[in-house]
mmCIF file of C-alpha atoms and ligand atoms in Angstrom:
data_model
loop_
_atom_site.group_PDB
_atom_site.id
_atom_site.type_symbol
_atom_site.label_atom_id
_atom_site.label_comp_id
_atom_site.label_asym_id
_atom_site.label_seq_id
_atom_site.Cartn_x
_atom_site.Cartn_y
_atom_site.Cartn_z
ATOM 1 C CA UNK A 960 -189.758 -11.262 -71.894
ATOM 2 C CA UNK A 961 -190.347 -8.231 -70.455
ATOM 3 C CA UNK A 962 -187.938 -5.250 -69.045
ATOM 4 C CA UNK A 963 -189.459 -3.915 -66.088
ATOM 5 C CA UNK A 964 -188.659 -1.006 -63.408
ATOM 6 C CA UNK A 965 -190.274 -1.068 -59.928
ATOM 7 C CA UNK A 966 -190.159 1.888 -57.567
ATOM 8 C CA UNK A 967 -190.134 0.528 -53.305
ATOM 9 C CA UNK A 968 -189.357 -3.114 -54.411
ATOM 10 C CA UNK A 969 -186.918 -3.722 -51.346
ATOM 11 C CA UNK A 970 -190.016 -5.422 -49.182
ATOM 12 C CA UNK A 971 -194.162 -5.494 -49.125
ATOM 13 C CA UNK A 972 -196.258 -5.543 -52.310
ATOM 14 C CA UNK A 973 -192.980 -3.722 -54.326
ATOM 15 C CA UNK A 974 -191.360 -6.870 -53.596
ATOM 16 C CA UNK A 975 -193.682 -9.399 -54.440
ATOM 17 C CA UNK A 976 -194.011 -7.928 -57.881
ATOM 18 C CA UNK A 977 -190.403 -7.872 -58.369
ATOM 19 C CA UNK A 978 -190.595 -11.707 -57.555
ATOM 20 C CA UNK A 979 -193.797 -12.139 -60.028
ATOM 21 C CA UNK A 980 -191.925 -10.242 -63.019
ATOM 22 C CA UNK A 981 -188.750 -12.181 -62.460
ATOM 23 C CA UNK A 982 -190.775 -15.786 -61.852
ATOM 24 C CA UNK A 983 -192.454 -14.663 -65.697
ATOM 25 C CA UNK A 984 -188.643 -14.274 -67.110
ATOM 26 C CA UNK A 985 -188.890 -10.846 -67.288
ATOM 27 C CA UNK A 986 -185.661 -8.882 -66.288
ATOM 28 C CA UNK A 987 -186.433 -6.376 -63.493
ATOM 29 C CA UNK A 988 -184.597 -3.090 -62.286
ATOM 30 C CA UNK A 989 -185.803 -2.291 -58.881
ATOM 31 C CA UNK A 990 -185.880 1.197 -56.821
ATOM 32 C CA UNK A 991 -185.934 1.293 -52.777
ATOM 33 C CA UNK A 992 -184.912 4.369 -50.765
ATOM 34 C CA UNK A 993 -183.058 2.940 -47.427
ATOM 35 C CA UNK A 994 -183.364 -0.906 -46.949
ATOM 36 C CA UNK A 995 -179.846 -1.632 -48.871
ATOM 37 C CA UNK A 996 -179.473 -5.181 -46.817
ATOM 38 C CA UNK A 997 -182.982 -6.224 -47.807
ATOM 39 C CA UNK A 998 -182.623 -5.104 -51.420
ATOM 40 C CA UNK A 999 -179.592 -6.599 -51.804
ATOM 41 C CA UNK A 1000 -181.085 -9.729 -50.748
ATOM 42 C CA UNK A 1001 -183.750 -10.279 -52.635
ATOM 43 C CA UNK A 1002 -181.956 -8.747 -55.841
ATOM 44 C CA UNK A 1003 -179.344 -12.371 -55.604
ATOM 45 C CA UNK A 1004 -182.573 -14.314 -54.641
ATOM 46 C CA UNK A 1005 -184.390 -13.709 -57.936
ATOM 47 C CA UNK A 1006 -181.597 -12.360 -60.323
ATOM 48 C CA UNK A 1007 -183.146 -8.623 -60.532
ATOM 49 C CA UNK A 1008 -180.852 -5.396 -59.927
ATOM 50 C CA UNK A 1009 -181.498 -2.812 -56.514
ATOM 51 C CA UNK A 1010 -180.427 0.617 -57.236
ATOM 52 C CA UNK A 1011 -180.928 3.489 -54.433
ATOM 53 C CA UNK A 1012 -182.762 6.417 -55.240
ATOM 54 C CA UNK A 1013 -185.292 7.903 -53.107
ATOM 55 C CA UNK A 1014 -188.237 9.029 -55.955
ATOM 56 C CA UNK A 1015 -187.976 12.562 -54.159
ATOM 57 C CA UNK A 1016 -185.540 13.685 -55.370
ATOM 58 C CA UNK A 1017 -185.949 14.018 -59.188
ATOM 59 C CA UNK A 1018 -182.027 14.016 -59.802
ATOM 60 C CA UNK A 1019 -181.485 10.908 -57.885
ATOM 61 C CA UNK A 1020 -184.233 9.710 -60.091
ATOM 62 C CA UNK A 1021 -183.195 10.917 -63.539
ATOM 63 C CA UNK A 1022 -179.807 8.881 -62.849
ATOM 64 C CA UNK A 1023 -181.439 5.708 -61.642
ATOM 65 C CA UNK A 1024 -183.842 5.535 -64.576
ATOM 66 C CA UNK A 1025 -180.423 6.399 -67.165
ATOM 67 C CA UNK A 1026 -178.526 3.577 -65.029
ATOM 68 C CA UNK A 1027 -181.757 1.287 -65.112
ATOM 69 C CA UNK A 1028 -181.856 2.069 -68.922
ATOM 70 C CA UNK A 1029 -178.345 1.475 -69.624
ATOM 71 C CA UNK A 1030 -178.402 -2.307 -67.599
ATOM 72 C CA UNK A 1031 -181.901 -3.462 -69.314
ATOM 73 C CA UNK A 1032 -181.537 -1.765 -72.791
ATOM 74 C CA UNK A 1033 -184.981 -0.574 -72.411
ATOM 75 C CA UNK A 1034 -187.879 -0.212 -69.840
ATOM 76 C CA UNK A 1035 -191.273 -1.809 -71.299
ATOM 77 C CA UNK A 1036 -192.518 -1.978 -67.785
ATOM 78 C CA UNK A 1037 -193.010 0.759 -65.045
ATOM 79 C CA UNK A 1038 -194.713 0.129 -62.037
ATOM 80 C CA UNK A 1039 -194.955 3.093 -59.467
ATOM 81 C CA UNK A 1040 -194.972 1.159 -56.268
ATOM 82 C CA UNK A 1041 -192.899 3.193 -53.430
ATOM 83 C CA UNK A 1042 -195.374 4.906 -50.575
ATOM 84 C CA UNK A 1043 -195.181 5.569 -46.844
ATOM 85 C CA UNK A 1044 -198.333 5.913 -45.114
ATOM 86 C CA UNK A 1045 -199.099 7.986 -41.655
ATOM 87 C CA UNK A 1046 -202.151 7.660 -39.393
ATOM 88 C CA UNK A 1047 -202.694 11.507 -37.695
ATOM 89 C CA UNK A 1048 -205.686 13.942 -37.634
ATOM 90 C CA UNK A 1049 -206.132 16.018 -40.023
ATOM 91 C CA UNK A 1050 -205.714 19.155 -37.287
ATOM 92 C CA UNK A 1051 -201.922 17.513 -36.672
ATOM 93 C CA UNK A 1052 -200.771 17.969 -39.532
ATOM 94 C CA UNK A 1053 -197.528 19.245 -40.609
ATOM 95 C CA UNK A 1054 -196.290 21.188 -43.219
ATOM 96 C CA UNK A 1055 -193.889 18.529 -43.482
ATOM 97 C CA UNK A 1056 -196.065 15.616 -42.872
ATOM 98 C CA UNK A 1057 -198.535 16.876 -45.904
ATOM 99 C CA UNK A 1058 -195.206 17.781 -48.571
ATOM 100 C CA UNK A 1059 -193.471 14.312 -47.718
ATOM 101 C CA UNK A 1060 -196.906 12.149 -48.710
ATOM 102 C CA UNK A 1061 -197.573 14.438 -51.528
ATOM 103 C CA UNK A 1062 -193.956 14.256 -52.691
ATOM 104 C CA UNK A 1063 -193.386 10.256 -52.271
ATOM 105 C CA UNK A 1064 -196.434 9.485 -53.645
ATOM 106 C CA UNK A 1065 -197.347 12.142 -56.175
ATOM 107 C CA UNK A 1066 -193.925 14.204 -57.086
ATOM 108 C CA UNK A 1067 -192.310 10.635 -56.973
ATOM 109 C CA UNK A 1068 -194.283 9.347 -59.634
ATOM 110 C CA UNK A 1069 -194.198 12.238 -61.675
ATOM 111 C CA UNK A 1070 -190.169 11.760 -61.924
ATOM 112 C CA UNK A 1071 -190.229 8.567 -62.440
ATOM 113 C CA UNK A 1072 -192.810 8.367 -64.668
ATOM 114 C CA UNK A 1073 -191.624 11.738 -66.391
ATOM 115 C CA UNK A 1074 -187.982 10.083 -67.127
ATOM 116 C CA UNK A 1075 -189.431 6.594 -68.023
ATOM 117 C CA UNK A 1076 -192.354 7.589 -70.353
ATOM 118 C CA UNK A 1077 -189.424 9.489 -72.617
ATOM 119 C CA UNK A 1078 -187.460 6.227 -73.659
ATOM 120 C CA UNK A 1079 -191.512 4.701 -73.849
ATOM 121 C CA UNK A 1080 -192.723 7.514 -76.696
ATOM 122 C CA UNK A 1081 -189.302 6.737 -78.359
ATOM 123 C CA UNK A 1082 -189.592 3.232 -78.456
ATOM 124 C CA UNK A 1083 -193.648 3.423 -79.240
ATOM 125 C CA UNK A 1084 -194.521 0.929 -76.407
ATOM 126 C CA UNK A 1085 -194.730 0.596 -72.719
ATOM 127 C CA UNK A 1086 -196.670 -0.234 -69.840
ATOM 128 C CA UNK A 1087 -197.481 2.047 -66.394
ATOM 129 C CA UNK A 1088 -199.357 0.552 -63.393
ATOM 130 C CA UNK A 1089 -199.462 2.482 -60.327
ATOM 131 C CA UNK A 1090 -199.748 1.371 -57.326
ATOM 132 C CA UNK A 1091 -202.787 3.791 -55.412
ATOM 133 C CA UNK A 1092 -205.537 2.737 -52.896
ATOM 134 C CA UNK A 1093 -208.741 2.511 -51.803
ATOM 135 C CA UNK A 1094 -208.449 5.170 -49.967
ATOM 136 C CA UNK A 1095 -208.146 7.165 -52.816
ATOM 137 C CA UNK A 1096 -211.755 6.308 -53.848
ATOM 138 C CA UNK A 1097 -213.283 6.172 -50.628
ATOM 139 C CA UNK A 1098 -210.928 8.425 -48.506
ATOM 140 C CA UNK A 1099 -209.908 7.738 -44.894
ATOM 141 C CA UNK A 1100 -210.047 8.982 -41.786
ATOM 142 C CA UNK A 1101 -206.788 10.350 -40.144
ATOM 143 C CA UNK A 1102 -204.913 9.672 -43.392
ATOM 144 C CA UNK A 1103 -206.050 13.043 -45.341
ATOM 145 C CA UNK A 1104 -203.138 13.078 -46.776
ATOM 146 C CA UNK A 1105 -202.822 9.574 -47.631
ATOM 147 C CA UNK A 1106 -205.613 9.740 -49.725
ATOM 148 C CA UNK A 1107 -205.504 13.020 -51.221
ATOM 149 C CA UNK A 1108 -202.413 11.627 -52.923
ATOM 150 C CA UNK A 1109 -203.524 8.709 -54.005
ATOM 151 C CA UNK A 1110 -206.527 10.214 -55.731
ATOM 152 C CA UNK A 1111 -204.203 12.159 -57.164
ATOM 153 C CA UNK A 1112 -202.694 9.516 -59.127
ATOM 154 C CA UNK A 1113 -206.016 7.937 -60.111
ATOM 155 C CA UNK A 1114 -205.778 11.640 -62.329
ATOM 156 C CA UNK A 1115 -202.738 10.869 -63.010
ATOM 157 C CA UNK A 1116 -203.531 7.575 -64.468
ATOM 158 C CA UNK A 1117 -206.686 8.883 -66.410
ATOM 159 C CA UNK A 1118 -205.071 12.178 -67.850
ATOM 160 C CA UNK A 1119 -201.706 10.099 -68.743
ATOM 161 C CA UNK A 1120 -203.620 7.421 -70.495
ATOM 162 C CA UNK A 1121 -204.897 9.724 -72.717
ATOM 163 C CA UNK A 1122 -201.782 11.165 -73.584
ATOM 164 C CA UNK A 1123 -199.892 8.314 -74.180
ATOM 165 C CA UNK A 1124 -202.304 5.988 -75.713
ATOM 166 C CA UNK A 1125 -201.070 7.490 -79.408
ATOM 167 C CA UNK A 1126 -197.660 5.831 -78.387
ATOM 168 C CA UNK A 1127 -198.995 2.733 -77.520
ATOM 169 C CA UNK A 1128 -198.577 3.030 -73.569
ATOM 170 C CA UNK A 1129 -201.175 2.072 -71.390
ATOM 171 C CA UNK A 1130 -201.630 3.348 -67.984
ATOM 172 C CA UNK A 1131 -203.508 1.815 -65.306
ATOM 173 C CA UNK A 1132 -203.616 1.557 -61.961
ATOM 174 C CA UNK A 1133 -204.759 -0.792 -58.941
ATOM 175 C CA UNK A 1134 -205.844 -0.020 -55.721
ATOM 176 C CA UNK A 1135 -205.548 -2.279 -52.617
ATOM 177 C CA UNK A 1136 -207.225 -2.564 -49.993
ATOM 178 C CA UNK A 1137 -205.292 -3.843 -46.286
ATOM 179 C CA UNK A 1138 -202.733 -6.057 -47.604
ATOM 180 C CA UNK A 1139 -200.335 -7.415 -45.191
ATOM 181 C CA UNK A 1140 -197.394 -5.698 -44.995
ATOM 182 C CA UNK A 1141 -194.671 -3.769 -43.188
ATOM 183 C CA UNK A 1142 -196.997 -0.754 -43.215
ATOM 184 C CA UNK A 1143 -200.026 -2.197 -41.598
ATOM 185 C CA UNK A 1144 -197.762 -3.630 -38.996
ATOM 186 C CA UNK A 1145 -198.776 -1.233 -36.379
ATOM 187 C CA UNK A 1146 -202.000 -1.905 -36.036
ATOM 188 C CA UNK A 1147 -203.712 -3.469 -33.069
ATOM 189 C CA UNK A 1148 -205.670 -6.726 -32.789
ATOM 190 C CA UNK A 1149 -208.709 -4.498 -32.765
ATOM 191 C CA UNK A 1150 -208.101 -2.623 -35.505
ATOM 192 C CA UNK A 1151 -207.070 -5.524 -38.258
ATOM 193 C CA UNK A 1152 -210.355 -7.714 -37.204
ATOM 194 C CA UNK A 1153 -212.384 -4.165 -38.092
ATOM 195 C CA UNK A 1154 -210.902 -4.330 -41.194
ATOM 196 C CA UNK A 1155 -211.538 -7.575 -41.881
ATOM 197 C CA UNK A 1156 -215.040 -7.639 -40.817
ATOM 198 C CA UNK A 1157 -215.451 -4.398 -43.592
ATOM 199 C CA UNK A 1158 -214.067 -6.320 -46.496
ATOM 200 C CA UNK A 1159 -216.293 -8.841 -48.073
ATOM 201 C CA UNK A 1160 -213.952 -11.666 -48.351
ATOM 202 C CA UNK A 1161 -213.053 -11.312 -44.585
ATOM 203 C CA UNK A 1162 -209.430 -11.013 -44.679
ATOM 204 C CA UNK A 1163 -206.891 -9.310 -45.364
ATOM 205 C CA UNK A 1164 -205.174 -9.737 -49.188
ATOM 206 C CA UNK A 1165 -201.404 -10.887 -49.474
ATOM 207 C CA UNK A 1166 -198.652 -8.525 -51.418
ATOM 208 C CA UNK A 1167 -198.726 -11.866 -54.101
ATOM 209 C CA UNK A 1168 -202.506 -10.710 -54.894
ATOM 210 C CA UNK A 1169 -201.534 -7.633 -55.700
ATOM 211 C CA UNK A 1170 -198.531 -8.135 -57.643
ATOM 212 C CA UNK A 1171 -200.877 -10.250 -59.687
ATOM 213 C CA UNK A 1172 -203.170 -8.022 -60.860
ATOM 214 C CA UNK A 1173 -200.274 -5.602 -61.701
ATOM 215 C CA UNK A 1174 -198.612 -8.319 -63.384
ATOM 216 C CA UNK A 1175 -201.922 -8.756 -65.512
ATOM 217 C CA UNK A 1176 -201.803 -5.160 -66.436
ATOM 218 C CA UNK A 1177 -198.481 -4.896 -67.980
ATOM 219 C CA UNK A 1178 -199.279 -7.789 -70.066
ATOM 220 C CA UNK A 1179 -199.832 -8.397 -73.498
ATOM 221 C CA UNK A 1180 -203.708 -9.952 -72.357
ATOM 222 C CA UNK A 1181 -203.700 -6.332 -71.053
ATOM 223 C CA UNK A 1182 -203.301 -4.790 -74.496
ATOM 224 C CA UNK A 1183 -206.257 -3.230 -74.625
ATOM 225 C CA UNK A 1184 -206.797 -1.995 -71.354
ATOM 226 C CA UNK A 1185 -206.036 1.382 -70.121
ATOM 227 C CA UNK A 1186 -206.846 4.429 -68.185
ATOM 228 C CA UNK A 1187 -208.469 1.837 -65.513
ATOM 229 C CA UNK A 1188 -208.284 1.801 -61.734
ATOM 230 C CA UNK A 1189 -208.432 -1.964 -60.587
ATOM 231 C CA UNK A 1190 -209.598 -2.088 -56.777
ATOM 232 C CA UNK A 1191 -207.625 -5.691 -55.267
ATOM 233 C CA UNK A 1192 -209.496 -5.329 -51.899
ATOM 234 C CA UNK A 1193 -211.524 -8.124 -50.932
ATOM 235 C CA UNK A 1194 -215.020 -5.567 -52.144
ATOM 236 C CA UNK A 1195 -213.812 -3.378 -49.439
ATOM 237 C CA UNK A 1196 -214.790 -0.570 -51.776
ATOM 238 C CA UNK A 1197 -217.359 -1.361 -53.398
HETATM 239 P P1 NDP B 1804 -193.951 -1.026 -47.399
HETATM 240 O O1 NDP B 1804 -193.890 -0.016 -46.327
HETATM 241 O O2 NDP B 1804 -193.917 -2.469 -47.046
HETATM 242 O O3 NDP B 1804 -192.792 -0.757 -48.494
HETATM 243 C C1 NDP B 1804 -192.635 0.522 -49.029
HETATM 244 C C2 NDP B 1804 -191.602 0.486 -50.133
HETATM 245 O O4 NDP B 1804 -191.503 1.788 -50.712
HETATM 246 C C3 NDP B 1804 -190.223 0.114 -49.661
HETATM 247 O O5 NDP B 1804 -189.572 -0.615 -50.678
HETATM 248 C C4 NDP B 1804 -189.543 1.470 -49.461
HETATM 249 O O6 NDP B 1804 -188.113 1.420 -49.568
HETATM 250 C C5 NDP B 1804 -190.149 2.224 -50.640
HETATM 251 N N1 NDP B 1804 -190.104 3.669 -50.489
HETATM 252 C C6 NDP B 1804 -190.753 4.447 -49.583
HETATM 253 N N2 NDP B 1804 -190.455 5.727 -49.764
HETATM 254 C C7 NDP B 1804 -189.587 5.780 -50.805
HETATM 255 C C8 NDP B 1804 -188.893 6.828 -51.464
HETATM 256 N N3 NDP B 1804 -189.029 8.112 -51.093
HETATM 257 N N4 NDP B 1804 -188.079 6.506 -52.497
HETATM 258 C C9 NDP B 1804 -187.915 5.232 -52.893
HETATM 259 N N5 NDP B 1804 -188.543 4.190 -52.313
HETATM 260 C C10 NDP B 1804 -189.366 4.471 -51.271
HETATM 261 O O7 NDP B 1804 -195.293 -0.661 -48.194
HETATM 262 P P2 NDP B 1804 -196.353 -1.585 -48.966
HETATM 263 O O8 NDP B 1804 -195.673 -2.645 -49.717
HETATM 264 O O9 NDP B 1804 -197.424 -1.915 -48.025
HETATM 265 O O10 NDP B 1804 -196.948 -0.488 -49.969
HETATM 266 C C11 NDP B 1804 -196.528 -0.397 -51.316
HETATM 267 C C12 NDP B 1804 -197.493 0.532 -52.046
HETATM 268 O O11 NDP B 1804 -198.810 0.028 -51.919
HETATM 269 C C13 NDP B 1804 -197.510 1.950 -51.469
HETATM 270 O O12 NDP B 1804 -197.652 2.882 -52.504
HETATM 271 C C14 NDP B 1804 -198.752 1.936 -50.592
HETATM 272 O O13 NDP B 1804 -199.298 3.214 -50.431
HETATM 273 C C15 NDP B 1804 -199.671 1.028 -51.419
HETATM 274 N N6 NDP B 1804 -200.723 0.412 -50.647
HETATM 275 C C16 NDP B 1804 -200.461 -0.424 -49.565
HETATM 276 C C17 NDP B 1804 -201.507 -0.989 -48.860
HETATM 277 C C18 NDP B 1804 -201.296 -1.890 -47.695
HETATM 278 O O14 NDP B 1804 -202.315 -2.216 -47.022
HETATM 279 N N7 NDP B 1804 -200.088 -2.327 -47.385
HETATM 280 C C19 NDP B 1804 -202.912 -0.708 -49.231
HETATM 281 C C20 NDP B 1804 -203.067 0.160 -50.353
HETATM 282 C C21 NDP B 1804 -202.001 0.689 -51.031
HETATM 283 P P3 NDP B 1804 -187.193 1.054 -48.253
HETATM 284 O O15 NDP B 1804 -187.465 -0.401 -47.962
HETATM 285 O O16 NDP B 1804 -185.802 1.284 -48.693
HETATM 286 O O17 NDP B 1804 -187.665 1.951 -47.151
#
């Protein structure tokens, strides 16, 4: 039995992992940044804890990770999950649109993994997936920003790996590709049967098939395993 701490677990591929973790026993700790009704829901569906923090804002997220602490006794398991996405030319851009990707998705994990990765080199064990993309290896159109931050954690990944591995943490990471979710939502008929036809397997992949493969990471068959980007996308990328 594992204890685990997932950032955005209130809905979408945050939640199905929550939901994996908790169906393997593990006890799970579980970030989201607004949804309180849907957090709270799924938190008395599978026995796991919400807490609000929004992984901005580093002091918000030095206190969850002490109150996560405190309720599991110790985090084995970190997954970096929480991520917005926005679809705008590159030209459009804000100041505001590019520091609020960057900081969710880069700055975010950084906190969290920052705060997290102490109790892990104390304890001499632990386990970090993140959650990046494909667009972080192949880069997308209209989502510059998107993708510059999640190629930014597949350094993070690589570099932290290497740091860590002397305290017996692995990092890794996977990549979807178009999972359904909350965040694909938007799109048009069009759009979602172009992205089908571009992946392989035809479809689109399901938050479950993602939380599996993270699940795989942080476990023990996993040992041996780090430093690795794991694309769950159908062969989109490949
Ligand atoms: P959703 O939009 O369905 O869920 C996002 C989750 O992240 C929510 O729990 C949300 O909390 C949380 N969140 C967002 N911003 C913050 C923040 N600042 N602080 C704390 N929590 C935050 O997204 P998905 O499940 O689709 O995506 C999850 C991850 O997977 C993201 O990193 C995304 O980039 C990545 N991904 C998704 C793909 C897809 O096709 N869906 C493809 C490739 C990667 P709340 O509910 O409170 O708003």
């Amino acid at each position: 039995m594992a204890n685990v701490l997932i950032t955005g677990g209130s809905r979408g591929i945050g939640a199905a992992c929550v939901r994996a973790f908790c169906a393997r026993g593990d006890r799970v700790v579980f970030l989201y940044r607004t949804r309180t009704e849907d957090a709270q829901a799924l938190a008395t569906e599978v026995g796991a804890k919400a807490l609000q923090a929004d992984v901005t804002d580093p002091l918000a997220v030095e206190a969850a990770v002490e109150a996560a602490c405190r309720h599991l006794g110790s985090i084995d398991v970190l997954v970096n999950n929480a991520g917005i996405s926005q679809i705008k030319l590159f030209t459009d851009l804000s100041n505001e649109d590019w520091s609020r990707m960057l900081g969710t998705h880069l700055d975010g994990a950084f906190y969290v993994t920052r705060a997290v990765a102490r109790h892990m080199i104390a304890q001499q064990g632990g386990r970090i997936v993140n959650v990046g993309s494909m667009w972080g290896k192949t880069g997308a159109s209209c989502e510059v920003h998107y993708s510059t931050a999640k190629a930014g954690l597949r350094g993070l990944t690589m570099a932290l790996a290497k740091e860590l591995g002397p305290s017996h943490i692995t990092v890794n990471a996977v990549e979807p590709g178009v999972i359904e979710t909350e965040m694909n939502a938007s799109l048009d008929a069009e759009t979602r049967a172009a992205l089908c036809d571009a992946t392989p397997l035809c479809r689109m992949g399901t938050p479950a098939e993602v939380a599996a493969a993270v699940c795989f990471l942080a476990s023990e068959d996993a040992a041996f395993i780090t430093g690795q980007v794991l694309g769950v996308d159908g062969g989109f990328a490949i």
